[in-house]
Amino acid sequence: MAKVTLLTYTTEPERTVASAAKLCYSASDIATIKDGLTDEKTASFVEMLAEIGHESPIEHAYFTFGIEGVSRSLLAQITRHRIASFSVQSQRYVKEKNLAYVTPPEIAKDPEALKLYKDSMAQAEAAYHALADKLSAGYEKEYLAAGLDEKTARRNAEKKAIEDARFVLPNACETKMVMTINARSLINFFHHRCCNRAQWEIRDVADQMLALVSKVAPNIFKVAGPPCLVGGCPEGKMSCGKIKEVREKYKNMREKF
């Protein structure tokens, strides 16, 4: 299943945010911008920003995550958050030697559904390798005819072949990525993806990310999570109807720190 690692983040993220905010509201200059920013004053600045809705200083804090064991289906969802940077393991350059894939929990707990699912994964993998081998053989002949040596021709042929063979691979295929995002956009990400109405896989990733950043910047992410943590549910008729349970979940998560 999904595993999220906080690879790196802005040094002293909350003090960086407080410094930017301080510049906006005082006559401080750059050389002395951090002077007097104790932990207490830093927390006060960050809380003030949340209270007045001044969010731009929060953008100065960045967080970089390593995300693995997730599906290509999740990739399609997470990259919709455009104020972020992504580096993803390529199916074009990396051959799927032993197909690793994500199994949805609802399928995993139904023996018949699980067998059907595994069979379809095996068929897709077999088709992928058959196509890659067939295409590679044809490309190798072309490269040899063009004068390339055998080793180079074979290597180039395989790379070219998997470009097209990958089209039969399912959304379930595992992938991994590095994602960098600023704190303001990350709060927006949590707003949408920690919600019970979010798809289960990306909700799990979002919860892991929130737990990690809450440890290093607790004031920035003090009320981060689904919107119902600080107000009513905005989903209307589509609401999960579990506000009490959701609030308890995130309260318990933060108490662990």
Short mmCIF file of C-alpha atoms in Angstrom, two decimals:
data_model
loop_
_atom_site.label_atom_id
_atom_site.label_comp_id
_atom_site.label_asym_id
_atom_site.label_seq_id
_atom_site.Cartn_x
_atom_site.Cartn_y
_atom_site.Cartn_z
CA MET A 1 0.00 0.00 0.00
CA ALA A 2 0.94 3.66 -0.12
CA LYS A 3 3.97 4.89 1.76
CA VAL A 4 4.69 8.62 2.13
CA THR A 5 8.03 10.04 3.27
CA LEU A 6 8.75 13.68 4.04
CA LEU A 7 12.04 14.04 2.17
CA THR A 8 12.81 17.67 2.93
CA TYR A 9 11.14 20.94 3.81
CA THR A 10 11.84 24.64 4.27
CA THR A 11 14.19 25.20 7.19
CA GLU A 12 12.16 26.53 10.11
CA PRO A 13 8.95 26.65 8.04
CA GLU A 14 6.88 28.52 10.61
CA ARG A 15 9.57 31.12 11.32
CA THR A 16 9.95 31.62 7.56
CA VAL A 17 6.20 32.24 7.25
CA ALA A 18 6.20 34.54 10.28
CA SER A 19 9.13 36.51 8.83
CA ALA A 20 7.25 37.12 5.61
CA ALA A 21 4.16 38.17 7.55
CA LYS A 22 6.21 40.45 9.82
CA LEU A 23 7.58 42.26 6.77
CA CYS A 24 4.03 42.96 5.61
CA TYR A 25 2.92 44.52 8.89
CA SER A 26 6.00 46.28 10.28
CA ALA A 27 8.89 48.52 9.30
CA SER A 28 11.37 45.64 9.60
CA ASP A 29 14.14 45.33 7.06
CA ILE A 30 15.47 42.09 5.60
CA ALA A 31 18.59 41.99 7.77
CA THR A 32 16.59 42.03 10.98
CA ILE A 33 13.41 40.34 9.85
CA LYS A 34 13.87 37.33 12.12
CA ASP A 35 14.91 39.29 15.18
CA GLY A 36 12.61 38.75 18.13
CA LEU A 37 10.70 35.90 16.51
CA THR A 38 10.54 33.58 19.48
CA ASP A 39 8.58 30.36 19.24
CA GLU A 40 5.64 32.08 20.92
CA LYS A 41 5.66 35.10 18.60
CA THR A 42 6.10 32.85 15.58
CA ALA A 43 3.06 30.81 16.55
CA SER A 44 1.12 34.03 17.18
CA PHE A 45 1.95 35.35 13.71
CA VAL A 46 0.89 32.10 12.04
CA GLU A 47 -2.38 32.02 14.00
CA MET A 48 -3.06 35.65 13.08
CA LEU A 49 -2.67 34.85 9.38
CA ALA A 50 -5.27 32.11 9.68
CA GLU A 51 -7.67 34.38 11.57
CA ILE A 52 -7.55 37.24 9.06
CA GLY A 53 -7.32 35.04 6.00
CA HIS A 54 -3.94 36.37 4.84
CA GLU A 55 -2.63 33.24 3.17
CA SER A 56 0.15 34.41 0.83
CA PRO A 57 2.96 34.34 3.48
CA ILE A 58 2.23 30.64 3.98
CA GLU A 59 3.39 30.00 0.42
CA HIS A 60 7.01 30.57 1.48
CA ALA A 61 7.12 27.19 3.23
CA TYR A 62 7.70 24.21 0.93
CA PHE A 63 7.50 20.47 1.57
CA THR A 64 8.86 17.64 -0.57
CA PHE A 65 7.39 14.15 -0.30
CA GLY A 66 8.38 10.76 -1.63
CA ILE A 67 5.25 8.78 -2.49
CA GLU A 68 5.41 5.10 -3.42
CA GLY A 69 3.19 2.05 -3.66
CA VAL A 70 0.42 4.04 -5.34
CA SER A 71 -1.50 3.43 -8.54
CA ARG A 72 -1.45 5.26 -11.85
CA SER A 73 -5.08 6.02 -11.01
CA LEU A 74 -3.90 8.07 -8.04
CA LEU A 75 -1.35 9.77 -10.28
CA ALA A 76 -4.16 11.07 -12.49
CA GLN A 77 -5.85 12.59 -9.43
CA ILE A 78 -2.90 14.05 -7.58
CA THR A 79 -1.46 15.86 -10.61
CA ARG A 80 -4.70 17.83 -10.87
CA HIS A 81 -3.28 19.87 -8.01
CA ARG A 82 -1.34 22.08 -10.39
CA ILE A 83 0.40 24.33 -7.85
CA ALA A 84 2.86 21.54 -7.14
CA SER A 85 5.86 19.93 -8.83
CA PHE A 86 6.00 16.23 -9.68
CA SER A 87 8.70 13.81 -10.80
CA VAL A 88 7.23 10.40 -11.63
CA GLN A 89 8.83 7.09 -12.51
CA SER A 90 8.33 6.72 -16.26
CA GLN A 91 6.72 3.71 -17.93
CA ARG A 92 8.35 4.92 -21.12
CA TYR A 93 11.90 4.44 -19.86
CA VAL A 94 11.44 1.88 -17.08
CA LYS A 95 10.31 -1.57 -18.21
CA GLU A 96 7.73 -3.39 -16.09
CA LYS A 97 9.60 -6.64 -15.43
CA ASN A 98 7.37 -7.95 -12.65
CA LEU A 99 4.10 -6.07 -12.66
CA ALA A 100 3.39 -4.54 -9.26
CA TYR A 101 -0.12 -3.23 -8.79
CA VAL A 102 -2.46 -1.80 -6.17
CA THR A 103 -5.48 -3.86 -5.09
CA PRO A 104 -8.51 -1.92 -3.83
CA PRO A 105 -9.59 -3.12 -0.35
CA GLU A 106 -13.14 -3.88 -1.47
CA ILE A 107 -11.79 -6.22 -4.15
CA ALA A 108 -9.27 -7.77 -1.76
CA LYS A 109 -11.94 -8.90 0.70
CA ASP A 110 -14.08 -10.64 -1.95
CA PRO A 111 -12.43 -13.93 -3.04
CA GLU A 112 -14.23 -14.13 -6.38
CA ALA A 113 -13.59 -10.49 -7.21
CA LEU A 114 -9.96 -10.84 -6.14
CA LYS A 115 -9.42 -13.84 -8.44
CA LEU A 116 -10.95 -11.98 -11.37
CA TYR A 117 -8.79 -8.98 -10.58
CA LYS A 118 -5.56 -10.98 -10.35
CA ASP A 119 -6.38 -12.81 -13.57
CA SER A 120 -6.89 -9.52 -15.40
CA MET A 121 -3.57 -8.21 -14.06
CA ALA A 122 -1.80 -11.36 -15.23
CA GLN A 123 -3.37 -11.04 -18.69
CA ALA A 124 -2.31 -7.42 -18.95
CA GLU A 125 1.24 -8.28 -17.90
CA ALA A 126 1.42 -11.12 -20.44
CA ALA A 127 0.13 -8.86 -23.21
CA TYR A 128 2.63 -6.17 -22.24
CA HIS A 129 5.62 -8.50 -22.46
CA ALA A 130 4.37 -10.13 -25.68
CA LEU A 131 3.94 -6.73 -27.33
CA ALA A 132 7.29 -5.49 -26.03
CA ASP A 133 9.08 -8.58 -27.38
CA LYS A 134 7.39 -8.41 -30.78
CA LEU A 135 7.96 -4.70 -31.25
CA SER A 136 11.51 -4.93 -29.96
CA ALA A 137 12.40 -7.63 -32.49
CA GLY A 138 11.19 -5.46 -35.34
CA TYR A 139 12.99 -2.35 -34.11
CA GLU A 140 16.20 -4.30 -33.56
CA LYS A 141 16.26 -5.34 -37.22
CA GLU A 142 15.78 -1.73 -38.25
CA TYR A 143 18.59 -0.49 -36.02
CA LEU A 144 20.96 -3.23 -37.19
CA ALA A 145 20.17 -2.38 -40.79
CA ALA A 146 20.95 1.25 -39.97
CA GLY A 147 24.43 0.23 -38.86
CA LEU A 148 24.17 0.11 -35.08
CA ASP A 149 26.10 -2.57 -33.22
CA GLU A 150 24.11 -5.47 -31.78
CA LYS A 151 24.21 -4.33 -28.15
CA THR A 152 23.15 -0.77 -28.94
CA ALA A 153 20.47 -1.93 -31.36
CA ARG A 154 18.97 -4.27 -28.74
CA ARG A 155 18.99 -1.60 -26.02
CA ASN A 156 17.43 1.05 -28.25
CA ALA A 157 14.86 -1.42 -29.58
CA GLU A 158 13.64 -2.33 -26.10
CA LYS A 159 13.29 1.32 -25.09
CA LYS A 160 11.33 2.06 -28.24
CA ALA A 161 9.13 -1.02 -27.84
CA ILE A 162 7.92 -0.29 -24.31
CA GLU A 163 6.71 3.15 -25.40
CA ASP A 164 3.80 1.45 -27.13
CA ALA A 165 3.57 -1.78 -25.11
CA ARG A 166 2.74 0.26 -21.97
CA PHE A 167 -0.64 1.19 -23.46
CA VAL A 168 -2.07 -2.16 -22.30
CA LEU A 169 -1.00 -1.63 -18.69
CA PRO A 170 -3.84 -0.97 -16.21
CA ASN A 171 -4.45 2.02 -13.95
CA ALA A 172 -3.69 -0.34 -11.07
CA CYS A 173 0.04 -0.36 -11.92
CA GLU A 174 2.18 0.83 -9.04
CA THR A 175 4.18 3.99 -9.48
CA LYS A 176 6.27 6.29 -7.33
CA MET A 177 6.90 10.00 -7.36
CA VAL A 178 8.48 13.00 -5.69
CA MET A 179 6.09 15.87 -5.01
CA THR A 180 6.96 19.40 -3.87
CA ILE A 181 4.24 21.81 -2.81
CA ASN A 182 3.95 25.02 -0.82
CA ALA A 183 2.04 25.08 2.46
CA ARG A 184 -0.89 27.13 1.16
CA SER A 185 -1.50 24.72 -1.72
CA LEU A 186 -0.95 21.80 0.62
CA ILE A 187 -3.72 23.05 2.92
CA ASN A 188 -5.98 23.25 -0.13
CA PHE A 189 -4.94 19.69 -1.04
CA PHE A 190 -5.92 18.49 2.45
CA HIS A 191 -9.21 20.40 2.19
CA HIS A 192 -10.22 18.29 -0.80
CA ARG A 193 -8.39 14.99 -0.31
CA CYS A 194 -8.84 14.34 3.42
CA CYS A 195 -12.60 14.50 2.96
CA ASN A 196 -14.48 11.20 3.27
CA ARG A 197 -15.82 11.77 -0.23
CA ALA A 198 -12.29 11.64 -1.68
CA GLN A 199 -11.25 8.34 -3.25
CA TRP A 200 -9.82 5.96 -0.65
CA GLU A 201 -6.27 5.80 -2.02
CA ILE A 202 -5.61 9.52 -2.29
CA ARG A 203 -7.31 10.07 1.08
CA ASP A 204 -4.83 7.66 2.66
CA VAL A 205 -1.92 9.51 1.02
CA ALA A 206 -3.30 12.88 2.16
CA ASP A 207 -3.70 11.66 5.74
CA GLN A 208 -0.10 10.42 5.78
CA MET A 209 1.13 13.73 4.40
CA LEU A 210 -0.87 15.71 6.96
CA ALA A 211 0.51 13.64 9.83
CA LEU A 212 4.08 14.24 8.64
CA VAL A 213 3.85 18.02 8.15
CA SER A 214 1.88 18.52 11.36
CA LYS A 215 4.91 17.28 13.28
CA VAL A 216 7.27 19.88 11.79
CA ALA A 217 4.84 22.81 11.37
CA PRO A 218 1.97 22.26 13.83
CA ASN A 219 0.77 25.86 13.81
CA ILE A 220 0.59 26.13 10.03
CA PHE A 221 -1.45 22.95 9.81
CA LYS A 222 -3.34 23.36 13.08
CA VAL A 223 -6.78 23.08 11.47
CA ALA A 224 -5.75 21.53 8.14
CA GLY A 225 -7.84 18.65 6.90
CA PRO A 226 -11.36 18.31 5.51
CA PRO A 227 -13.47 21.50 5.64
CA CYS A 228 -15.84 20.06 8.25
CA LEU A 229 -13.13 20.36 10.91
CA VAL A 230 -13.84 24.08 11.26
CA GLY A 231 -17.36 24.44 9.88
CA GLY A 232 -20.24 22.66 8.26
CA CYS A 233 -19.89 20.16 5.44
CA PRO A 234 -19.89 21.89 2.01
CA GLU A 235 -20.94 18.73 0.18
CA GLY A 236 -24.67 19.24 0.69
CA LYS A 237 -26.68 16.16 -0.22
CA MET A 238 -23.42 14.35 -0.97
CA SER A 239 -22.20 14.69 2.64
CA CYS A 240 -20.95 11.53 4.35
CA GLY A 241 -22.95 12.57 7.44
CA LYS A 242 -20.05 11.73 9.77
CA ILE A 243 -18.77 15.12 10.92
CA LYS A 244 -18.43 14.00 14.54
CA GLU A 245 -16.40 10.92 13.60
CA VAL A 246 -14.20 12.90 11.19
CA ARG A 247 -13.42 15.56 13.79
CA GLU A 248 -12.57 12.87 16.34
CA LYS A 249 -10.26 11.15 13.84
CA TYR A 250 -8.14 14.25 13.22
CA LYS A 251 -8.19 15.27 16.88
CA ASN A 252 -6.76 11.86 17.78
CA MET A 253 -4.15 12.14 15.02
CA ARG A 254 -2.88 15.47 16.35
CA GLU A 255 -2.86 14.28 19.95
CA LYS A 256 -0.29 11.65 18.99
CA PHE A 257 2.25 14.41 18.43
#
